[in-house]
XYZ file of C-alpha atoms in Angstrom:
582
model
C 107.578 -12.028 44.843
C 110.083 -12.860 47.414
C 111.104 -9.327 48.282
C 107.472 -8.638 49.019
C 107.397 -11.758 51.199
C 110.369 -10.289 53.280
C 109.241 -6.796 52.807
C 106.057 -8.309 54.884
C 107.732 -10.297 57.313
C 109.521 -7.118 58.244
C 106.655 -5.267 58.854
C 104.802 -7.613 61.193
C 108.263 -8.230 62.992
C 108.329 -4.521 63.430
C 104.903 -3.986 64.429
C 105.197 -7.040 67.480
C 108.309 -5.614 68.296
C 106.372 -2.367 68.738
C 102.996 -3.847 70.092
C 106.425 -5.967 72.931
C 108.043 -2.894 73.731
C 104.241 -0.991 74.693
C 103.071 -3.525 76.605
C 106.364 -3.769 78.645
C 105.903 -0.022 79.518
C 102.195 -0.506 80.236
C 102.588 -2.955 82.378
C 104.976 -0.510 84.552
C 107.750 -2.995 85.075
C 110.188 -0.115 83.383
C 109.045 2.123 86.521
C 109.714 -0.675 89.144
C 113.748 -0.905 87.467
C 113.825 2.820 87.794
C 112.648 2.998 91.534
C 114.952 -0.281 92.336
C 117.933 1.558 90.713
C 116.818 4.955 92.655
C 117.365 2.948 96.075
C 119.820 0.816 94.927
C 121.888 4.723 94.046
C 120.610 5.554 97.782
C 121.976 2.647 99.823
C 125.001 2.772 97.606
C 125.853 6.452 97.953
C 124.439 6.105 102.147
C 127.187 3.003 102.537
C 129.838 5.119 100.974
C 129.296 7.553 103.047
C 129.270 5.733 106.480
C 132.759 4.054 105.085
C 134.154 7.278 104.102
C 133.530 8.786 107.641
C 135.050 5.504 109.138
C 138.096 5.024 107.339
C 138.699 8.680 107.591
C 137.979 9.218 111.574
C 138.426 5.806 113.225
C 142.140 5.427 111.077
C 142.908 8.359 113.045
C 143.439 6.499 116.453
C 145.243 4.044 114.784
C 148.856 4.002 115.972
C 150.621 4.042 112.910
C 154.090 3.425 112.463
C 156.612 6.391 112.628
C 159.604 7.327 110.058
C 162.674 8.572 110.362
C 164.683 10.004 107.205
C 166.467 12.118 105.676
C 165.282 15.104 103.845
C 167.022 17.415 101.332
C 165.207 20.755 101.729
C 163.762 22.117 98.271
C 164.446 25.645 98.859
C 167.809 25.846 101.132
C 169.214 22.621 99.813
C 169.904 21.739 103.519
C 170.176 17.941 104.536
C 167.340 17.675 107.416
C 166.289 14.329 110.025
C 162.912 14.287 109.630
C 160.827 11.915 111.860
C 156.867 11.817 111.906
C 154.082 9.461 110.322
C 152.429 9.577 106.865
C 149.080 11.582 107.159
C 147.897 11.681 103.491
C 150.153 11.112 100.163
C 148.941 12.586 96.154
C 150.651 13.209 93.251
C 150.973 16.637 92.410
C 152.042 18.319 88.700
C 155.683 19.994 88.035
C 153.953 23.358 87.610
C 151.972 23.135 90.776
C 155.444 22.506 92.715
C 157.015 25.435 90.931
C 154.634 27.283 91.590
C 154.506 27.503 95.350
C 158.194 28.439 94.651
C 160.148 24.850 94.834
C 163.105 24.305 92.524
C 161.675 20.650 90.879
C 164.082 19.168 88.163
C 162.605 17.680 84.965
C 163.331 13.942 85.331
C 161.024 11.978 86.742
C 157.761 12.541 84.766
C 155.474 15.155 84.792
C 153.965 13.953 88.071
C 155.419 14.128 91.787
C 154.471 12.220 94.933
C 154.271 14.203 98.087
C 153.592 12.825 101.060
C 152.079 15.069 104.442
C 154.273 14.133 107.167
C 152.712 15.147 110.995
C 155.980 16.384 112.671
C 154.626 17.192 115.618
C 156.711 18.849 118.196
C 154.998 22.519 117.260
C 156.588 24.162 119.989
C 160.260 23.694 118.365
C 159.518 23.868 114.932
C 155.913 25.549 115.216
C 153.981 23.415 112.842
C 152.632 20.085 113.171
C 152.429 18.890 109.323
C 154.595 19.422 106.059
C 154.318 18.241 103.038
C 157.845 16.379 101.813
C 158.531 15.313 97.881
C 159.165 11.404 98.276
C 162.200 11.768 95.927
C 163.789 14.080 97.930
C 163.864 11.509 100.944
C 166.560 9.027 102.129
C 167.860 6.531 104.682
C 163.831 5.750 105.287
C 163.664 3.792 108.918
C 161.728 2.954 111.329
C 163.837 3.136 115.130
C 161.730 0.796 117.742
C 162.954 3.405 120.262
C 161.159 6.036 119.060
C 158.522 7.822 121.379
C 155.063 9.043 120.687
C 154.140 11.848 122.816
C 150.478 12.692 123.306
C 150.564 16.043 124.936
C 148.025 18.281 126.971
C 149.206 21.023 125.176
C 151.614 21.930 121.730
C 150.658 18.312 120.613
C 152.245 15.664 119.542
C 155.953 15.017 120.307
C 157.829 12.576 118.237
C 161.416 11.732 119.288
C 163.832 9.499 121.670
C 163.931 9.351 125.856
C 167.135 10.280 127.348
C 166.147 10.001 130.576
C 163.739 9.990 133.874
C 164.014 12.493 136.485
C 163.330 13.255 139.985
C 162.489 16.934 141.148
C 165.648 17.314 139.229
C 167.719 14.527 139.426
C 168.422 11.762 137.354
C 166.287 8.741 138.221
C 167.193 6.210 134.610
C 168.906 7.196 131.599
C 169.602 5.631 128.333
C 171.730 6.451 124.973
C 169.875 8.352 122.388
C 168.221 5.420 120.123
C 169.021 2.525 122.234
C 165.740 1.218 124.532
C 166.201 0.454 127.673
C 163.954 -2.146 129.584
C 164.410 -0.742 132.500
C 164.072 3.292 131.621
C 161.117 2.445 129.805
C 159.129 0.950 132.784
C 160.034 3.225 134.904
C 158.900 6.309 132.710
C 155.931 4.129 132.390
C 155.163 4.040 136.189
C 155.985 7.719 136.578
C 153.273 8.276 134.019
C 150.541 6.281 135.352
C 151.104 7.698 138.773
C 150.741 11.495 136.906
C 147.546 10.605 135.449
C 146.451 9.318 138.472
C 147.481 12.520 140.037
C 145.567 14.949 137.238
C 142.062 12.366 137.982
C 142.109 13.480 140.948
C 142.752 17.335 140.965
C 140.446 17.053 138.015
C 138.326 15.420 140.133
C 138.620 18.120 142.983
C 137.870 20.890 140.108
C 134.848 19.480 138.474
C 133.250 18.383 141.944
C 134.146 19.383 145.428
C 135.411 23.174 143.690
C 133.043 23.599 141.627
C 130.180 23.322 144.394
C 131.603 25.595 146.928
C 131.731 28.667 143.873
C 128.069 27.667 143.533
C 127.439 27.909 147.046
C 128.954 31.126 147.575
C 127.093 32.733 144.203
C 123.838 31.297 145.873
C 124.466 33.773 149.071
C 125.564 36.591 146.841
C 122.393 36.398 145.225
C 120.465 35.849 148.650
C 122.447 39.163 150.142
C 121.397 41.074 147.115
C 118.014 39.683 147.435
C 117.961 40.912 151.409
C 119.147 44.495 150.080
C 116.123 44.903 147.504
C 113.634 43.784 150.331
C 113.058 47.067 151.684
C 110.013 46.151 153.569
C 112.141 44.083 156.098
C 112.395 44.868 159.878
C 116.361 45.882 160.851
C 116.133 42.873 162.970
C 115.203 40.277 160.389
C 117.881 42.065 158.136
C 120.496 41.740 160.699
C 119.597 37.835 161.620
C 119.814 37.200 157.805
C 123.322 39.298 157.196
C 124.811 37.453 160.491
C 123.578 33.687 158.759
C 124.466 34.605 155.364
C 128.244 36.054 156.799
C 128.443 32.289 158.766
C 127.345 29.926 155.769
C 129.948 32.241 153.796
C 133.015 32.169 156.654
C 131.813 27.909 156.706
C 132.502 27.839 153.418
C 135.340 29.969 152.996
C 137.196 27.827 155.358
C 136.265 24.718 153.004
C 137.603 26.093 149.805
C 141.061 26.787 151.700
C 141.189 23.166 152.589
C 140.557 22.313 149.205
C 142.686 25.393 147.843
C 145.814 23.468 150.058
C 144.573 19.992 148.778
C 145.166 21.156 145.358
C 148.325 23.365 145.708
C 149.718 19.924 147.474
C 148.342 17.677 144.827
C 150.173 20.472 141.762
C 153.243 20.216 143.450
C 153.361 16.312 143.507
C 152.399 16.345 139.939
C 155.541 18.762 139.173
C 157.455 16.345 140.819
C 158.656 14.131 138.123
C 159.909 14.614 134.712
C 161.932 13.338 131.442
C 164.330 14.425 128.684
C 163.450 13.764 125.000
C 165.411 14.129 121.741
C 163.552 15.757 118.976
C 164.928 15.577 115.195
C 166.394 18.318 115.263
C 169.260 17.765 117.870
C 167.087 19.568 120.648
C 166.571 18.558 124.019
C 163.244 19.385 125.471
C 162.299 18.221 129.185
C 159.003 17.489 129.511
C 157.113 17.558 132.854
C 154.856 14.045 133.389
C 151.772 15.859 134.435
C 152.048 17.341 130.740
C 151.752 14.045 129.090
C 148.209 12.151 128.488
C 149.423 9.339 126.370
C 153.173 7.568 125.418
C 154.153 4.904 123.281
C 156.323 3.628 120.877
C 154.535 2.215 117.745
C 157.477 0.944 115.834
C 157.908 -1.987 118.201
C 153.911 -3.057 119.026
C 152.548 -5.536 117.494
C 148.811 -5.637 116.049
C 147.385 -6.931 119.201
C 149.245 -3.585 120.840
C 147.799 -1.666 118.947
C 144.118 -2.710 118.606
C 144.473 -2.453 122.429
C 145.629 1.267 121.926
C 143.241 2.239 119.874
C 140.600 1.091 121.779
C 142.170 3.547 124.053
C 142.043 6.482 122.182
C 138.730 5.735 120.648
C 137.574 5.572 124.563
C 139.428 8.873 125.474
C 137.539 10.756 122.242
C 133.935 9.517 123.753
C 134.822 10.092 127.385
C 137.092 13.414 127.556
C 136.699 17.161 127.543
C 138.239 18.453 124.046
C 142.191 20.359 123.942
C 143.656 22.351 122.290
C 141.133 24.737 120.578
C 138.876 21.727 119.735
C 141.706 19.864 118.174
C 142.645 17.410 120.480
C 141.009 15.559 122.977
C 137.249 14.156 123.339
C 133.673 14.941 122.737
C 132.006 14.241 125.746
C 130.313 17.335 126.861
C 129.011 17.391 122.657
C 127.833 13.712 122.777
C 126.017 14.788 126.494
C 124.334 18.474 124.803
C 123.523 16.998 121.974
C 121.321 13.692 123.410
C 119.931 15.726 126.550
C 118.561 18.839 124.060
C 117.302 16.050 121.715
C 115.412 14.742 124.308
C 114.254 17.913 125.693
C 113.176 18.805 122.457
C 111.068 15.345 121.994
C 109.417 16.237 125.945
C 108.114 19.766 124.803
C 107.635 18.808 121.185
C 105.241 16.226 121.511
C 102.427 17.264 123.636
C 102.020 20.654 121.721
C 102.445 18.801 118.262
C 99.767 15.982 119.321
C 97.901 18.397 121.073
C 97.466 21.120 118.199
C 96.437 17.767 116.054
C 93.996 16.254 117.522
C 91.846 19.455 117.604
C 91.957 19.912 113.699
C 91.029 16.385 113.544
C 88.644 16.044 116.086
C 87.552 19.122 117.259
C 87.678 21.661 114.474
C 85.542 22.217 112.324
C 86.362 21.185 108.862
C 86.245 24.695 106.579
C 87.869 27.133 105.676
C 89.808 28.203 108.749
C 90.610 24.686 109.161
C 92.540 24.420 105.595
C 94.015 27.681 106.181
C 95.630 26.532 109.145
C 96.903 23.066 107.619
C 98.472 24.937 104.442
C 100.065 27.384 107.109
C 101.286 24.272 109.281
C 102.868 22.503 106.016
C 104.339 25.707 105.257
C 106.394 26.332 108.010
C 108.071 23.201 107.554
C 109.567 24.423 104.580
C 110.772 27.683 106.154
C 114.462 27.988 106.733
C 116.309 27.141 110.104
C 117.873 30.138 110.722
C 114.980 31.748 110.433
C 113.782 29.515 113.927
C 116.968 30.761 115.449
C 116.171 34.747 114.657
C 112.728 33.934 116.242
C 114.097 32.021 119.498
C 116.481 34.873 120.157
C 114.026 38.173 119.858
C 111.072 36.107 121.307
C 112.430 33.249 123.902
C 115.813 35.306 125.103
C 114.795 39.130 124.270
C 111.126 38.664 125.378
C 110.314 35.816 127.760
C 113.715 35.431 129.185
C 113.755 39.164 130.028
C 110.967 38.885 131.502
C 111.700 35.788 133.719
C 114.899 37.511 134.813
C 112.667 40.492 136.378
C 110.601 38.643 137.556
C 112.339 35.627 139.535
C 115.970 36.517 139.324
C 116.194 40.218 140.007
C 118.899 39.851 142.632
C 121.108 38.439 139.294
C 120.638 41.526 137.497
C 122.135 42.910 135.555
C 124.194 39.949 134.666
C 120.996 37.530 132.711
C 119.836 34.380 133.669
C 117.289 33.135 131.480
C 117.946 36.540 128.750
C 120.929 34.802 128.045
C 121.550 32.025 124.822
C 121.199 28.525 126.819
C 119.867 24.755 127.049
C 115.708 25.895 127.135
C 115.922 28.195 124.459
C 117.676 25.915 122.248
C 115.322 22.992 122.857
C 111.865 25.143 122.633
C 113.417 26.461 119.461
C 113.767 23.473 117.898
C 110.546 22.193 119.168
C 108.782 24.472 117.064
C 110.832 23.750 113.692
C 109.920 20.176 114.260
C 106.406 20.578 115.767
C 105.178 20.818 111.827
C 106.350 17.337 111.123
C 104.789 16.162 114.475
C 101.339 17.725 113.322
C 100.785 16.172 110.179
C 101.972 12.485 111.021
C 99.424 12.495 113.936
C 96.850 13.920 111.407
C 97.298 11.274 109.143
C 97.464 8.936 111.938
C 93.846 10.108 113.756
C 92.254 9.710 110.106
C 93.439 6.431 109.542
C 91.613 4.987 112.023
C 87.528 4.079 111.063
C 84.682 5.839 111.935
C 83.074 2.466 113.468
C 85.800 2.782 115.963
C 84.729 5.722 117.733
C 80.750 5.474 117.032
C 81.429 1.712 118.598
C 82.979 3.515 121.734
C 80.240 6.262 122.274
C 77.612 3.382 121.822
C 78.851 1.912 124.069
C 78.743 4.243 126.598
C 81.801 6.162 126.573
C 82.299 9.957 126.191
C 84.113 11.586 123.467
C 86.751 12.597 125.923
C 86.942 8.866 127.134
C 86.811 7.623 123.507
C 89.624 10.301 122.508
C 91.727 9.336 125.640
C 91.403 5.648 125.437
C 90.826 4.556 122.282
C 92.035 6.558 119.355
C 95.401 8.178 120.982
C 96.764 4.219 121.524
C 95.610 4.013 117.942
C 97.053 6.866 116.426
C 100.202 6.264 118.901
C 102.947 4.658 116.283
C 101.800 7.262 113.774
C 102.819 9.790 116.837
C 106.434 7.786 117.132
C 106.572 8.374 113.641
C 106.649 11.905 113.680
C 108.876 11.878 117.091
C 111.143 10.036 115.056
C 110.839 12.896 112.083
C 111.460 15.565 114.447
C 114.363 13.691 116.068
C 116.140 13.091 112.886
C 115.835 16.977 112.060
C 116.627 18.573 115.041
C 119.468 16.490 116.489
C 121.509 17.594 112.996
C 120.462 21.444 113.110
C 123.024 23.512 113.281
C 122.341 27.683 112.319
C 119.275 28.404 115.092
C 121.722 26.711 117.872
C 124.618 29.315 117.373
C 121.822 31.595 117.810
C 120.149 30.503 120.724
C 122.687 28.650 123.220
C 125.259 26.292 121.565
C 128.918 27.389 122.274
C 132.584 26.324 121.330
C 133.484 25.116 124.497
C 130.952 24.737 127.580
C 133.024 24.921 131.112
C 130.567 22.717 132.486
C 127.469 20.219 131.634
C 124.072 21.686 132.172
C 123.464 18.581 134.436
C 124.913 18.530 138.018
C 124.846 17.519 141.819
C 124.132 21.309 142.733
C 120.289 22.850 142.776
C 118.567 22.448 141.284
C 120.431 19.653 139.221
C 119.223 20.317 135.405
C 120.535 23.795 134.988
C 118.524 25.058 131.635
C 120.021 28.405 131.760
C 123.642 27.081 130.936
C 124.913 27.152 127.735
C 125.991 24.040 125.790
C 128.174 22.143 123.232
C 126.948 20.473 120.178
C 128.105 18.083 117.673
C 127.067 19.984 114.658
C 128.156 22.799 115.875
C 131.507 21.302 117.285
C 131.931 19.742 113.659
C 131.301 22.989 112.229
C 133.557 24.720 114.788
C 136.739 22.030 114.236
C 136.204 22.064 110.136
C 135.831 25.736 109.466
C 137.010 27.867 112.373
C 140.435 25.340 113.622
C 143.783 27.104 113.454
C 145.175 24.227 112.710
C 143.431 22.544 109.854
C 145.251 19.340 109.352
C 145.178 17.961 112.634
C 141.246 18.998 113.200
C 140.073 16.976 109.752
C 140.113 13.345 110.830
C 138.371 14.608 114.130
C 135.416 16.262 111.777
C 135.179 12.927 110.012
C 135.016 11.395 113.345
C 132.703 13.400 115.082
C 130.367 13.345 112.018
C 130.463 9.607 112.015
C 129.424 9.433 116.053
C 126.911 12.374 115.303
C 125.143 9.961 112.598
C 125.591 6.961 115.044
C 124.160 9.062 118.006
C 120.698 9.847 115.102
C 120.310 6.646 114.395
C 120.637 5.013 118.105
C 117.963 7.440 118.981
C 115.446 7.114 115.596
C 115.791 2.966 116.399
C 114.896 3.568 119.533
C 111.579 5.252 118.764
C 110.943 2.873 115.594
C 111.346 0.220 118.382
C 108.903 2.012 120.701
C 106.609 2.073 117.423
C 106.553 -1.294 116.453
C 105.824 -2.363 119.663
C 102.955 0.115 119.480
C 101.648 -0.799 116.180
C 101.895 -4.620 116.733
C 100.075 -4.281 120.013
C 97.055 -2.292 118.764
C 97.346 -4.096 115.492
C 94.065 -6.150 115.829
C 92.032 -2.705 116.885
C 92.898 -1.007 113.577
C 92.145 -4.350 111.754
């Protein structure tokens, strides 16, 4: 009797536990833990990210501290001085080591920890990184007299000042590992006064140079021009040859002031110079006007050297990039990237709002109509590159041609517009994104009630009128929203760029003081592509990875500033013309 009591009791426990457990998943609570875990994943795997790229490419401005130690040399046996700062440490496996041909003993473990030392000073030993066995290192200091080079070319230098010079002679001098006061403040001054010196020829270049070539390209072009103007009189040709030969002597005389201005400028950079110690025993001298940055890391403190990074962070943003991409800044990226973003947004949303509104309002709804939509959704699934294969044979083979014979035939044959450059990149682009554009002003026109628009023509209003003044406002942040779509897309495209105008390095930005001011012909740099460029195509691989952390992490800060921006611009939208779509 009692078993079949608890044989009973068992099954009704079993069947509420059963009747518990379907209820719970009918009542879809299991789904809402799944989609809070699926974001919670998201924001956990996005945060990573953002501190990954952080750590990695802001640590690299950091002035860290620099060693000097002694190194016994795995395959010569030879003691070395080593001195350079700890770029990345891992433990690597005895048959790894012995692998790549290093005689490893067997004590210690299975397990070795290497550390990648940068060197620097490529032009004496002609590598900037090495990878060094911890146990093999000794007498591990840190001198506060050691120097921190940041050159304009070959590097980084890491060694000890010896001493200032003048056109020659001696100016200060100090022992080898001993600082000096004195020696340091005047290299210090020398310094300043050589980067005030390379502003300004820099300066010169970019500006006052730079115009005059412009100039004297514009009369080439306007001399051509006169010779393929046959129906000219000999006396208008002559007039015309005579003004063109003056503007030209005018400005010939110009560049030979500026010619002497720089030649002066050179030599008064050349002027100055100091003598450094490397590891090795050698003695390099180092002109001033070769030097962008100096320091000595071992003897800041942390105020120092928040101060210098701040520095260095400032010089990436603001500078032209060195060194085949591996040194320097990112300006003329940070510039291509945000104006061709924002070319893109001009051209992309008229057509995209535009082509919408007619299959909303206009069209009529059949079978023409669907066709079109399924074709429009389509094409945002087709691949980028294929965007930059179209954009070359149809903007730069076929328009641009075109436009070249047809304005700018004096240029020929060298292109103008049948070249790769700014306009082809950003009407490109406009179309990849002018899918996304399409379908979130769709949905944004049939949001809005039918009572809207029959209360406007009732009132008096055309459909035009209705159209212009009504439902565009209305369907406005549903517009933003696909702005900010196309934004997000296009300023991280990459393969239809290298296609269609992005380069390594642009001598110039496409914006300038000369005629007509936005040059959409030039060619220009890009942050994808630069990151691309620095990861994957850098001769020197090691000292271009913390920039392509870097530049990734101000490429996603550059999206974002420009998505909050429009989702700004939309909520002010939506929350003004709330109370219409109510």
């Amino acid at each position: 009797m009692l078993g079949r009591v608890s044989i009973a009791m068992d099954n009704s426990l079993y069947r509420s536990n059963k009747q518990g457990v379907g209820d719970w998943f009918k009542s879809g609570e299991p789904w809402i833990w799944v989609t809070a875990s699926a974001v919670a994943v998201s924001v956990i795997a996005v945060v990573g990210l953002l501190l990954l790229l952080a750590v990695r490419g802001l640590g690299h401005f950091w002035p860290s501290d620099v060693l000097q130690f002694d190194y016994v040399d795995e395959r010569s046996g030879e003691l070395q001085k080593i001195i350079g700062e700890v770029s990345a440490s891992e433990e690597v496996s005895l048959e790894q080591l012995r692998s790549s041909g290093l005689q490893v003993s067997d004590a210690g473990g299975e397990l070795r920890q290497r550390d990648l030392i940068k060197t620097g000073n490529r032009d004496i030993t002609g590598a900037d990184f090495r990878w060094h066995l911890r146990e093999a290192m000794s007498n591990i200091e840190k001198p506060d007299a050691l120097l921190v080079l940041e050159r304009r070319e070959w590097g980084n230098f890491y060694g000890y000042l010896l001493n200032v010079k003048q056109q020659g002679e001696l100016v200060a001098q100090q022992t080898a590992k001993v600082l000096d006061a004195k020696v340091w403040a005047e290299f210090e001054a020398r310094l300043n006064r050589a980067l005030e010196l390379h502003d300004e020829i820099k300066g010169i270049e970019k500006n006052q140079t730079k115009s005059l070539n412009y100039q004297l390209e514009r009369l080439r072009l306007a001399e051509r021009s006169l010779e393929l103007q046959s129906e000219l009189g000999v006396r208008e040709r002559t007039l015309e040859t005579a003004r063109i030969s003056e503007e030209r002597a005018e400005i010939n005389a110009s560049y030979e002031v500026l010619q002497n201005t720089l030649s002066d400028l050179y030599a008064r950079a050349q002027r100055d110079s100091f003598t450094v110690l490397a590891a090795g025993g050698e003695q390099l001298e180092i002109p001033f006007a070769k030097v962008v940055h100096a320091m000595m890391p071992n003897q800041m403190n942390v105020v120092e050297k928040i101060l210098a990074w701040f520095v260095k962070l400032g010089d990436f943003l603001s500078d032209d990039p060195r060194e085949a991409n591996t040194e320097g800044g990112v300006f003329p990226a940070i510039f291509g990237t945000v104006l061709m973003v924002i070319l893109m947004a001009i051209m992309v949303t008229p057509f995209g709002v535009v082509a919408a509104v007619y299959l909303r309002e206009y069209a009529r709804q059949g079978v023409i109509t669907r066709t079109i939509r399924i074709a429009v959704n389509n094409l945002a699934g087709v691949p980028s590159i294929v965007y930059g294969v179209f954009g070359l044979g149809f903007f730069i083979y076929g328009i641009g041609e075109q436009v070249d014979h047809l304005l700018f035939e004096a240029a020929l044959p060298t292109p103008t517009f049948g070249t790769p450059g700014l306009l082809w990149a950003s009407l490109t682009l406009a179309i990849l994104t002018v899918p996304v554009v399409i379908v979130a002003t769709e949905e944004g026109l049939a949001r809005i009630p039918r009572s809207v628009r029959e209360g406007s023509l009732a009132l008096g209003a055309t459909k035009a009128e209705t159209l212009w003044r009504v439902v565009l406002p209305m369907a406005s942040p549903a517009m933003m929203t696909g702005l900010i779509l196309a934004v997000a897309r296009a300023a991280g495209e990459v393969a239809p760029l290298m296609l269609v105008g992005v380069v390594k390095l642009a001598p110039s930005l496409p914006v300038d003081g000369n005629y007509p001011y936005l040059h959409l012909d030039q060619k220009f740099m890009h942050l994808g592509f630069h990151i691309f460029d620095v990861g994957f195509q850098s001769p020197n691989v090691e000292a271009a990875r913390p920039l392509v952390y870097a530049t990734a992490l101000l490429l996603v800060i550059i999206i974002a500033l420009l998505n909050f921006s429009a989702v700004a611009l939309r909520n002010h939208l939506r929350e003004r013309y709330k109370a219409l779509d109510m």
